[in-house]
Short mmCIF file of C-alpha atoms in Angstrom, two decimals:
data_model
loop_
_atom_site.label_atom_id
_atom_site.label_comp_id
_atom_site.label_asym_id
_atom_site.label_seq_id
_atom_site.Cartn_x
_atom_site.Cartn_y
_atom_site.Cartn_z
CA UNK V 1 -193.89 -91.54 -37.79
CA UNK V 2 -194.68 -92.10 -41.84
CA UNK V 3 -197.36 -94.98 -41.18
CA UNK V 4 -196.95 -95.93 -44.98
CA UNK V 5 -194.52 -95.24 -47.60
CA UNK V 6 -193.25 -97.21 -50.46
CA UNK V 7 -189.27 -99.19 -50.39
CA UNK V 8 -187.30 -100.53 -53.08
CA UNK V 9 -184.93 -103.45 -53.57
CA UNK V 10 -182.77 -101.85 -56.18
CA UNK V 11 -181.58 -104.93 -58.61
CA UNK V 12 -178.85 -103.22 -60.16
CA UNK V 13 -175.59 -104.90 -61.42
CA UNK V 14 -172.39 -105.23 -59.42
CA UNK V 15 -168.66 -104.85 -60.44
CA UNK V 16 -166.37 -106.90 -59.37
CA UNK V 17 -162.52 -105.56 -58.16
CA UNK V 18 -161.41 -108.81 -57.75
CA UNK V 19 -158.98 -108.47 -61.32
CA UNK V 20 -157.89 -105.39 -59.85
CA UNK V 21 -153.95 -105.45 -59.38
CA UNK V 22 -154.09 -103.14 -56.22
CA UNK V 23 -155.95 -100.99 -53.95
CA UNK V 24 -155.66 -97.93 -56.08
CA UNK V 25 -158.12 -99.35 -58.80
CA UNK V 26 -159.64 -101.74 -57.06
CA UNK V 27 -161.19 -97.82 -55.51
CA UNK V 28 -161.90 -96.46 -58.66
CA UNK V 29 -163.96 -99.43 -59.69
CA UNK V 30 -165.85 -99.31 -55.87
CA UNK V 31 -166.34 -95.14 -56.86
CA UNK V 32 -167.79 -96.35 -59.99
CA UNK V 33 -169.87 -98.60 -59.07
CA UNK V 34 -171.52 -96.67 -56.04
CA UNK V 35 -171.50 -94.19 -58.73
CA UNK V 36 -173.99 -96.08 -60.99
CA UNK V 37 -176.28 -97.19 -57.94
CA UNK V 38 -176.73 -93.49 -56.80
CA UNK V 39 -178.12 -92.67 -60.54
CA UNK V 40 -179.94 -95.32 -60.57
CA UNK V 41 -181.94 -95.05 -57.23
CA UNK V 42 -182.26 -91.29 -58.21
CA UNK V 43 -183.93 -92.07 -61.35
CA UNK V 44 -185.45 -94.50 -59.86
CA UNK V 45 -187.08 -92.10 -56.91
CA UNK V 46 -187.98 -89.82 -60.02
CA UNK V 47 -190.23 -92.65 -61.60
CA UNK V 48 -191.69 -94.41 -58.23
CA UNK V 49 -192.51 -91.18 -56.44
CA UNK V 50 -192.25 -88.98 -53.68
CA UNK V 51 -193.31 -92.14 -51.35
CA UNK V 52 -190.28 -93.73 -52.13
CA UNK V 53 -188.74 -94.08 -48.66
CA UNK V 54 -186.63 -96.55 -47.96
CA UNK V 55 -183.93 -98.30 -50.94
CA UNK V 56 -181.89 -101.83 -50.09
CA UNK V 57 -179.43 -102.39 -52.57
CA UNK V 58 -178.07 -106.02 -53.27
CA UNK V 59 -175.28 -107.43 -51.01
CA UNK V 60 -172.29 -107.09 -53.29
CA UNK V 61 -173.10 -103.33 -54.99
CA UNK V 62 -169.37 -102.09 -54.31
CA UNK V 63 -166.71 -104.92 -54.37
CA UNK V 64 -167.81 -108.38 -55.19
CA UNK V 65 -166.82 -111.11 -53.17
CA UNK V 66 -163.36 -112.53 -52.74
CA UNK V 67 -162.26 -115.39 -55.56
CA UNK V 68 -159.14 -116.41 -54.36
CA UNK V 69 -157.68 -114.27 -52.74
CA UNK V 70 -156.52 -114.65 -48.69
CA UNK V 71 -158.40 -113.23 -46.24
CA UNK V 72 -155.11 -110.49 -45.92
CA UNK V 73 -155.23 -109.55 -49.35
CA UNK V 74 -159.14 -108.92 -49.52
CA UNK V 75 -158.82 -107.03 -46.56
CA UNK V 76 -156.12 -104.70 -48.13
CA UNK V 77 -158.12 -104.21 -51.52
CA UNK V 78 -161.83 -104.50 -50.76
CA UNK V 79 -162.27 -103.39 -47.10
CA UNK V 80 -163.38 -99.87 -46.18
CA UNK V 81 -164.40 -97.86 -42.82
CA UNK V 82 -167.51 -96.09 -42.28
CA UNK V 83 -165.50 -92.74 -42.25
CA UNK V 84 -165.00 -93.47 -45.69
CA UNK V 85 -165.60 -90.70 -48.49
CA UNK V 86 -167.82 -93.36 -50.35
CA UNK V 87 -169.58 -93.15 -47.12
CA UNK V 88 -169.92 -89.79 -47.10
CA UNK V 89 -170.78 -89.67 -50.54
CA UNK V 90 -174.01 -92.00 -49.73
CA UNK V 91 -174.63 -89.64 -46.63
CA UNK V 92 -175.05 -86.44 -48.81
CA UNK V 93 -177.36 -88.53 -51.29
CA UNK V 94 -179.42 -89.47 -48.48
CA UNK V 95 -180.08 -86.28 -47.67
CA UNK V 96 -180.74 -84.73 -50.65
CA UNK V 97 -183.28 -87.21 -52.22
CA UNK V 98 -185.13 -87.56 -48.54
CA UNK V 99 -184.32 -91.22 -48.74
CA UNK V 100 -183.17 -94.43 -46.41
CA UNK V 101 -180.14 -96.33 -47.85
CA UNK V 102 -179.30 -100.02 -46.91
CA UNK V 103 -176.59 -102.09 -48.21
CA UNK V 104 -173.69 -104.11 -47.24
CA UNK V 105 -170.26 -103.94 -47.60
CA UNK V 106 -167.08 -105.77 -46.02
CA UNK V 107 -165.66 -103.35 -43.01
CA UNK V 108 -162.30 -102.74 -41.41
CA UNK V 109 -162.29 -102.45 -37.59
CA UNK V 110 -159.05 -101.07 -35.78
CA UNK V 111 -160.22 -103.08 -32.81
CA UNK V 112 -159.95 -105.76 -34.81
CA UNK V 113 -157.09 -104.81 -37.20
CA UNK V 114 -156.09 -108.61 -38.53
CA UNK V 115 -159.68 -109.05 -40.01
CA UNK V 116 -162.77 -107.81 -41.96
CA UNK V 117 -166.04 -108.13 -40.99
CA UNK V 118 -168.94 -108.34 -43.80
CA UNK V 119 -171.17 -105.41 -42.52
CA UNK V 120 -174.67 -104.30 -43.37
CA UNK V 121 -175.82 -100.94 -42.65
CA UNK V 122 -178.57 -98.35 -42.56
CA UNK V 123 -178.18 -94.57 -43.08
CA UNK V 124 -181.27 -92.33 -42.66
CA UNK V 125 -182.41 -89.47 -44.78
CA UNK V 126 -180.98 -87.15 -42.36
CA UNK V 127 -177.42 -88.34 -43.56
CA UNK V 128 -176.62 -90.61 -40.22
CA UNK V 129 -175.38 -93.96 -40.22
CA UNK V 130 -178.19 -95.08 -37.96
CA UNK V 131 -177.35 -99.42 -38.05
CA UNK V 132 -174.44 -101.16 -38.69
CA UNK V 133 -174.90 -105.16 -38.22
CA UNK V 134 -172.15 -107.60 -38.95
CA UNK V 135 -173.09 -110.89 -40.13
CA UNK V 136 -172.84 -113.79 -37.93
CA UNK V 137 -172.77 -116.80 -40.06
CA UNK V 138 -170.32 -116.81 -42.69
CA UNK V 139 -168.50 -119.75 -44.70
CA UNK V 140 -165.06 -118.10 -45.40
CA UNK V 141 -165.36 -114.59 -43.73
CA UNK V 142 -164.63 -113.87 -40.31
CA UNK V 143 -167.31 -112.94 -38.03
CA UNK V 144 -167.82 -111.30 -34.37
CA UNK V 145 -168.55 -114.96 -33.02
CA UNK V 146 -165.38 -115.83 -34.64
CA UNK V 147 -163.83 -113.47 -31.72
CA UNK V 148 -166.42 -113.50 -29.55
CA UNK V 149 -165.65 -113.01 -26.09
CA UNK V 150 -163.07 -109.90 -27.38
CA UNK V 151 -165.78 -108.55 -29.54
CA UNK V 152 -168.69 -108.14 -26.82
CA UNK V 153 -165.68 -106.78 -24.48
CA UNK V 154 -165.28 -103.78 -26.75
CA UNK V 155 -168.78 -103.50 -28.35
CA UNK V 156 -171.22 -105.54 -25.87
CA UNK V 157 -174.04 -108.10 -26.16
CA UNK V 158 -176.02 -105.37 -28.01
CA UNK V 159 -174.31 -104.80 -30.82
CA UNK V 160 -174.64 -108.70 -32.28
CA UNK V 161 -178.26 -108.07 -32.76
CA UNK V 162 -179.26 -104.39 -33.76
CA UNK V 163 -182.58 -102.67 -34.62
CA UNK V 164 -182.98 -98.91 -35.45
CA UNK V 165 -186.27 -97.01 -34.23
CA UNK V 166 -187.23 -94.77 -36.91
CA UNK V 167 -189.63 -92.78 -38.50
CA UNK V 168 -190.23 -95.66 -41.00
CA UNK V 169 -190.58 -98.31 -38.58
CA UNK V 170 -188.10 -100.49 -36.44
CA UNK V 171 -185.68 -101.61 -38.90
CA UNK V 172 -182.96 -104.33 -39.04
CA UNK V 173 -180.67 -106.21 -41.49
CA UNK V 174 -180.32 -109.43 -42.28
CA UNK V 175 -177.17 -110.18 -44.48
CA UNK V 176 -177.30 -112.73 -47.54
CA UNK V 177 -177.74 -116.74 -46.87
CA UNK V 178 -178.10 -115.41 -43.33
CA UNK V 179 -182.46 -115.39 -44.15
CA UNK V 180 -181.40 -118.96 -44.15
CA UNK V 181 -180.76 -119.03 -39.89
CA UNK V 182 -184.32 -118.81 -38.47
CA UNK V 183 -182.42 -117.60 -35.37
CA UNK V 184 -180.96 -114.25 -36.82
CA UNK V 185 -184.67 -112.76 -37.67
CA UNK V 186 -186.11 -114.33 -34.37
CA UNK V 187 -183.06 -112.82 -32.43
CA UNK V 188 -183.84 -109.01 -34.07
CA UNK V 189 -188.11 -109.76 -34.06
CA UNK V 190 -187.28 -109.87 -30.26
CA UNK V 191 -185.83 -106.67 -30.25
CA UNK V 192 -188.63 -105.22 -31.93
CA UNK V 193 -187.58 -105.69 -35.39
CA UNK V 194 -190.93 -105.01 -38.02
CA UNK V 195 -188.44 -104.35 -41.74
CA UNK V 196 -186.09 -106.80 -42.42
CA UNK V 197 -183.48 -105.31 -44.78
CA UNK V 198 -182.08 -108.51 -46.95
CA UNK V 199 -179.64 -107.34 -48.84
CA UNK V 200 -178.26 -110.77 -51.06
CA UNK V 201 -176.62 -112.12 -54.53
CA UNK V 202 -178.46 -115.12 -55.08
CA UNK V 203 -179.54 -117.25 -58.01
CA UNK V 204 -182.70 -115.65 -59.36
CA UNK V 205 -184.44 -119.17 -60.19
CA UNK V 206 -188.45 -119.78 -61.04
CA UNK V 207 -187.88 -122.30 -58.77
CA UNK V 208 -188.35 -121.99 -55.23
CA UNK V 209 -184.61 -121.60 -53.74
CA UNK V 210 -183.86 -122.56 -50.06
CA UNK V 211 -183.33 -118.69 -49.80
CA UNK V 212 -186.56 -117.67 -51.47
CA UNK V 213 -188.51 -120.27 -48.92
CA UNK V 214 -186.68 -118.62 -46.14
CA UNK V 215 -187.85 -115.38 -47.27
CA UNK V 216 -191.21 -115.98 -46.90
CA UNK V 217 -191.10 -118.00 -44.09
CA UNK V 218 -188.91 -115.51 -41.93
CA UNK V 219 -191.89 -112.80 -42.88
CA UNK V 220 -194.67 -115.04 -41.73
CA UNK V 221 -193.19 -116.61 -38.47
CA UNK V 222 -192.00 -112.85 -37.35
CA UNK V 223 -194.73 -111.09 -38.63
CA UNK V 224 -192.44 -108.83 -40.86
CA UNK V 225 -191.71 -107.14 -43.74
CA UNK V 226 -188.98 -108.50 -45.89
CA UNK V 227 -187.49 -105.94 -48.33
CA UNK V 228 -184.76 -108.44 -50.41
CA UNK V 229 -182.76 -106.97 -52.99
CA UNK V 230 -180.68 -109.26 -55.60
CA UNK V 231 -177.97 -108.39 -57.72
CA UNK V 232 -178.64 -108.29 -62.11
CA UNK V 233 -175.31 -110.03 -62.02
CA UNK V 234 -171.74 -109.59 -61.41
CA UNK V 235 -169.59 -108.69 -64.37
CA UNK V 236 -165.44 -108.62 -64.56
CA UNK V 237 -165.37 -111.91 -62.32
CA UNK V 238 -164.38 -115.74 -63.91
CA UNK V 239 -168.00 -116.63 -62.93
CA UNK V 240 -171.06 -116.73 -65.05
CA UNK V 241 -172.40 -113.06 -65.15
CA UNK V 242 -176.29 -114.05 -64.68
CA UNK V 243 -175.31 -116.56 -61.81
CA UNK V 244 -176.50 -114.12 -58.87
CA UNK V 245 -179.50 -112.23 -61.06
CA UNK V 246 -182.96 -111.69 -60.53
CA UNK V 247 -186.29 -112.23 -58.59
CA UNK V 248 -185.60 -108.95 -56.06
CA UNK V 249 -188.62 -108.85 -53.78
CA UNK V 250 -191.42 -106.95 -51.34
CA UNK V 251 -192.67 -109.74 -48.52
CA UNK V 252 -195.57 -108.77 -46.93
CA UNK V 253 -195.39 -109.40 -42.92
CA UNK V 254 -198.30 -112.36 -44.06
CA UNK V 255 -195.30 -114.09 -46.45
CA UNK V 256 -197.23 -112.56 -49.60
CA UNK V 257 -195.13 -111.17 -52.31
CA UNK V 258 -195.67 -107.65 -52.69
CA UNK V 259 -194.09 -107.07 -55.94
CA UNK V 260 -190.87 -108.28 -57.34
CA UNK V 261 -188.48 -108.18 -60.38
CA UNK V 262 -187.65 -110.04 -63.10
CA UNK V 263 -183.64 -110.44 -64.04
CA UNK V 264 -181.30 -107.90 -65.16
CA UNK V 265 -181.39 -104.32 -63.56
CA UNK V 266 -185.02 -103.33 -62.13
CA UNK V 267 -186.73 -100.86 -60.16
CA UNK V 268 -189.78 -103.47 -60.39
CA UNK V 269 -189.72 -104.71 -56.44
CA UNK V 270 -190.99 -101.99 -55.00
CA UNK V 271 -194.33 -101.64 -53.12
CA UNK V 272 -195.89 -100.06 -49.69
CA UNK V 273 -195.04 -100.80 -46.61
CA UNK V 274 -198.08 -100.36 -44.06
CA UNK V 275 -196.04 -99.89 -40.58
CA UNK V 276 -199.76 -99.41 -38.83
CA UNK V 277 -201.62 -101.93 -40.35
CA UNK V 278 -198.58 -104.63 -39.31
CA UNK V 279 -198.47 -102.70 -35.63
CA UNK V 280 -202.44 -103.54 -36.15
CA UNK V 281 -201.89 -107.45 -37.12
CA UNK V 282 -199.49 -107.56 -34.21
CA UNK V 283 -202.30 -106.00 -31.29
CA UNK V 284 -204.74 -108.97 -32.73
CA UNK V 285 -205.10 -111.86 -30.54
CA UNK V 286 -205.28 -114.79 -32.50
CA UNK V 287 -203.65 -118.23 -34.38
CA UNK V 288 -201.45 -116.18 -36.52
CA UNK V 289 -200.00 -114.10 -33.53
CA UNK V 290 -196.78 -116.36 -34.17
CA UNK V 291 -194.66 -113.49 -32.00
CA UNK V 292 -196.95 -112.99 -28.72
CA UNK V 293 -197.30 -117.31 -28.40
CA UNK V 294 -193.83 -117.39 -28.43
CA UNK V 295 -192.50 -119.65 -25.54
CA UNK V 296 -188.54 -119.00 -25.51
CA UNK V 297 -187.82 -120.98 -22.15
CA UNK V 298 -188.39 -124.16 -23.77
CA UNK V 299 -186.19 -123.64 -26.29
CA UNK V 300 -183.15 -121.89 -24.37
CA UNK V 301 -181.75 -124.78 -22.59
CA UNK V 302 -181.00 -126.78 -25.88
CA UNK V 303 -179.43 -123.21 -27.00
CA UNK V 304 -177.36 -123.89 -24.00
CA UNK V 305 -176.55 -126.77 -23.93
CA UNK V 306 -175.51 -127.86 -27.26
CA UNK V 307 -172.83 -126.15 -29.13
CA UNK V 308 -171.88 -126.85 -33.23
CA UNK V 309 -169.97 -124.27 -34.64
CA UNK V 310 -167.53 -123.31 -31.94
CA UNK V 311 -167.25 -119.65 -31.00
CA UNK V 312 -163.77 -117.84 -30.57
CA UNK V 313 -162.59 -119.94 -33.14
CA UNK V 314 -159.37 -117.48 -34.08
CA UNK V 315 -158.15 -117.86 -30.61
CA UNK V 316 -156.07 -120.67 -30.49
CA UNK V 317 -155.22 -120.66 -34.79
CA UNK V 318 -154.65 -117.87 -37.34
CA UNK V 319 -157.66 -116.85 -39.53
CA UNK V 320 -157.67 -118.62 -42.66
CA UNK V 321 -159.90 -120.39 -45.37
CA UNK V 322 -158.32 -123.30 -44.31
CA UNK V 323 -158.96 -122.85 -40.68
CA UNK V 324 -162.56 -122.35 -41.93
CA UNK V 325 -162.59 -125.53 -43.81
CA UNK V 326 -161.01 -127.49 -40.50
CA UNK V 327 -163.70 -126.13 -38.21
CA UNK V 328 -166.76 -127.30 -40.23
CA UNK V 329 -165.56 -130.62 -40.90
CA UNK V 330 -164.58 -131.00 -36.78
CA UNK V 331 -168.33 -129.83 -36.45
CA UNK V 332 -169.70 -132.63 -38.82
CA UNK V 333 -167.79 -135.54 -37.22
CA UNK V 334 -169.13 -134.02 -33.45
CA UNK V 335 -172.57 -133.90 -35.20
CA UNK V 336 -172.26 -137.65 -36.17
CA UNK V 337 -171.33 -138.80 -33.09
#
């Protein structure tokens, strides 16, 4: 167990494939880009230090996100599997510069060959793809609880809500706006969760952002680390460049902020994490012991009992942005009422 060691939210900038005319280049753009964020963490590693442990890069470091196009023709020209030779390609530099890697990327599934899922992962410095967690709450993507009942017949209730034991601590990711759902961090604290992995493409604004709020506030009511890495902008997209730039971050477990970056591409949020001082905080009894005065059974019949967003939602229509759009607006007028 390394008790302390240093992580980085890499803010490096992303390349979007979404001008691409077809798979074939759409590729050599993703091999680029992973390309660029491989030299960069290196260098990076070389300047930081041998402490340097643990790198989360920002949400959208291969692909983009889609602008346009359908849900079938994303999944044809963005999607990869973890079998991938970008994946092994990240596996090898793992090993060699002794490091963790988290990102995210959007995954094909043959259990699920009509989708995508938008998947974050975790491989260790051993090579091994130790996490994969597939967000849950997405606007136009499709998600497990999209398919629900199917997708915890083939992969079970565990894999919804995954942490990784490791040498640096338990680890788990949250994906994007998804810091935004108090119930995603609280969901992986309970399964021992200490590192939150956040890796996002978010406006990078002095002012406090619902997402930066949520950053801090999912640290302090989990008693967590939050490693959050942004993008330094997207580039080869009809969308301003700086849009999604800046402000990557280190949140300390207290909701203090470690270190973090300015805009454009940084090494800057990096810092220590403490794994036994947190395990310390955690032992204390005390006002601030948010996790062990936890009283879930007052809480789990509302869970129950009151439903919004519906699950299995693809069962009865095709997948669509349209289907997506339906859905909500069905789940404001039941909220009204």
């Amino acid at each position: 167990m390394i008790q302390r060691y240093k992580a980085l939210a890499l803010q490096t900038e992303c390349f979007a494939i979404n001008k691409c005319k077809d798979r074939s280049s759409a590729y050599n753009l993703m091999q680029k880009s992973l390309n660029t964020v491989l030299a960069e963490t290196k260098g990076s590693k070389a300047f930081i230090g041998p402490d340097l442990k643990l790198v989360v890069l920002p949400e959208y470091f291969l692909t983009s996100f889609p602008f346009g196009e359908s849900l079938d023709e994303w999944r044809e020209k963005a999607c990869l599997s973890t079998d991938d030779a970008l994946f092994n390609q990240m596996k090898e530099f793992c090993v060699q510069q002794s490091i963790f890697l988290s990102g995210n990327f959007y995954e094909l599934d043959e259990n699920f060959p009509e989708l995508y899922f938008q998947s974050s992962f975790i491989i260790d410095d051993e090579g091994e793809l130790i996490l994969k967690y597939r967000r849950l709450n997405s606007m136009f993507a499709p998600t497990p609880h999209d398919v629900l009942d199917d997708y915890i017949k083939v992969y079970g209730d565990d894999a919804l809500f995954p942490v990784a034991d490791t040498k640096l601590g338990k680890l788990a990711c949250i994906a994007s706006e998804e810091i935004l759902y108090p119930e995603i961090a609280r969901c992986l604290m309970m399964r021992g969760a200490e590192v939150f992995l956040h890796s996002s493409s978010e406006a990078g604004s002095p002012q406090l952002t619902h997402k930066e709020v949520a950053k801090r506030a999912r640290a302090i009511e989990n008693m967590c680390y939050v490693v959050s890495a942004n993008s330094a902008g997207i580039s080869g997209i009809d969308f301003p460049f700086a849009a999604t730039d800046g402000l990557s971050k280190v949140v300390s477990y207290e909701g203090h902020i470690l270190s973090e970056a300015g805009t454009g591409g940084s090494m800057v949020a990096n810092n220590y994490l403490d794994i036994g001082a947190l395990r310390d905080y955690r032992s204390k009894v005390s006002m601030q012991n948010y996790n062990a005065r936890q009283r879930f059974e007052l809480y789990a019949p509302s869970y129950t009992n009151f439903t919004h967003y519906p699950a299995n939602s693809f069962k009865m229509e095709n997948p669509s942005k349209e289907l997506f759009i339906k859905t909500q607006l069905n789940v404001i007028k039941k909220i009204q009422k």
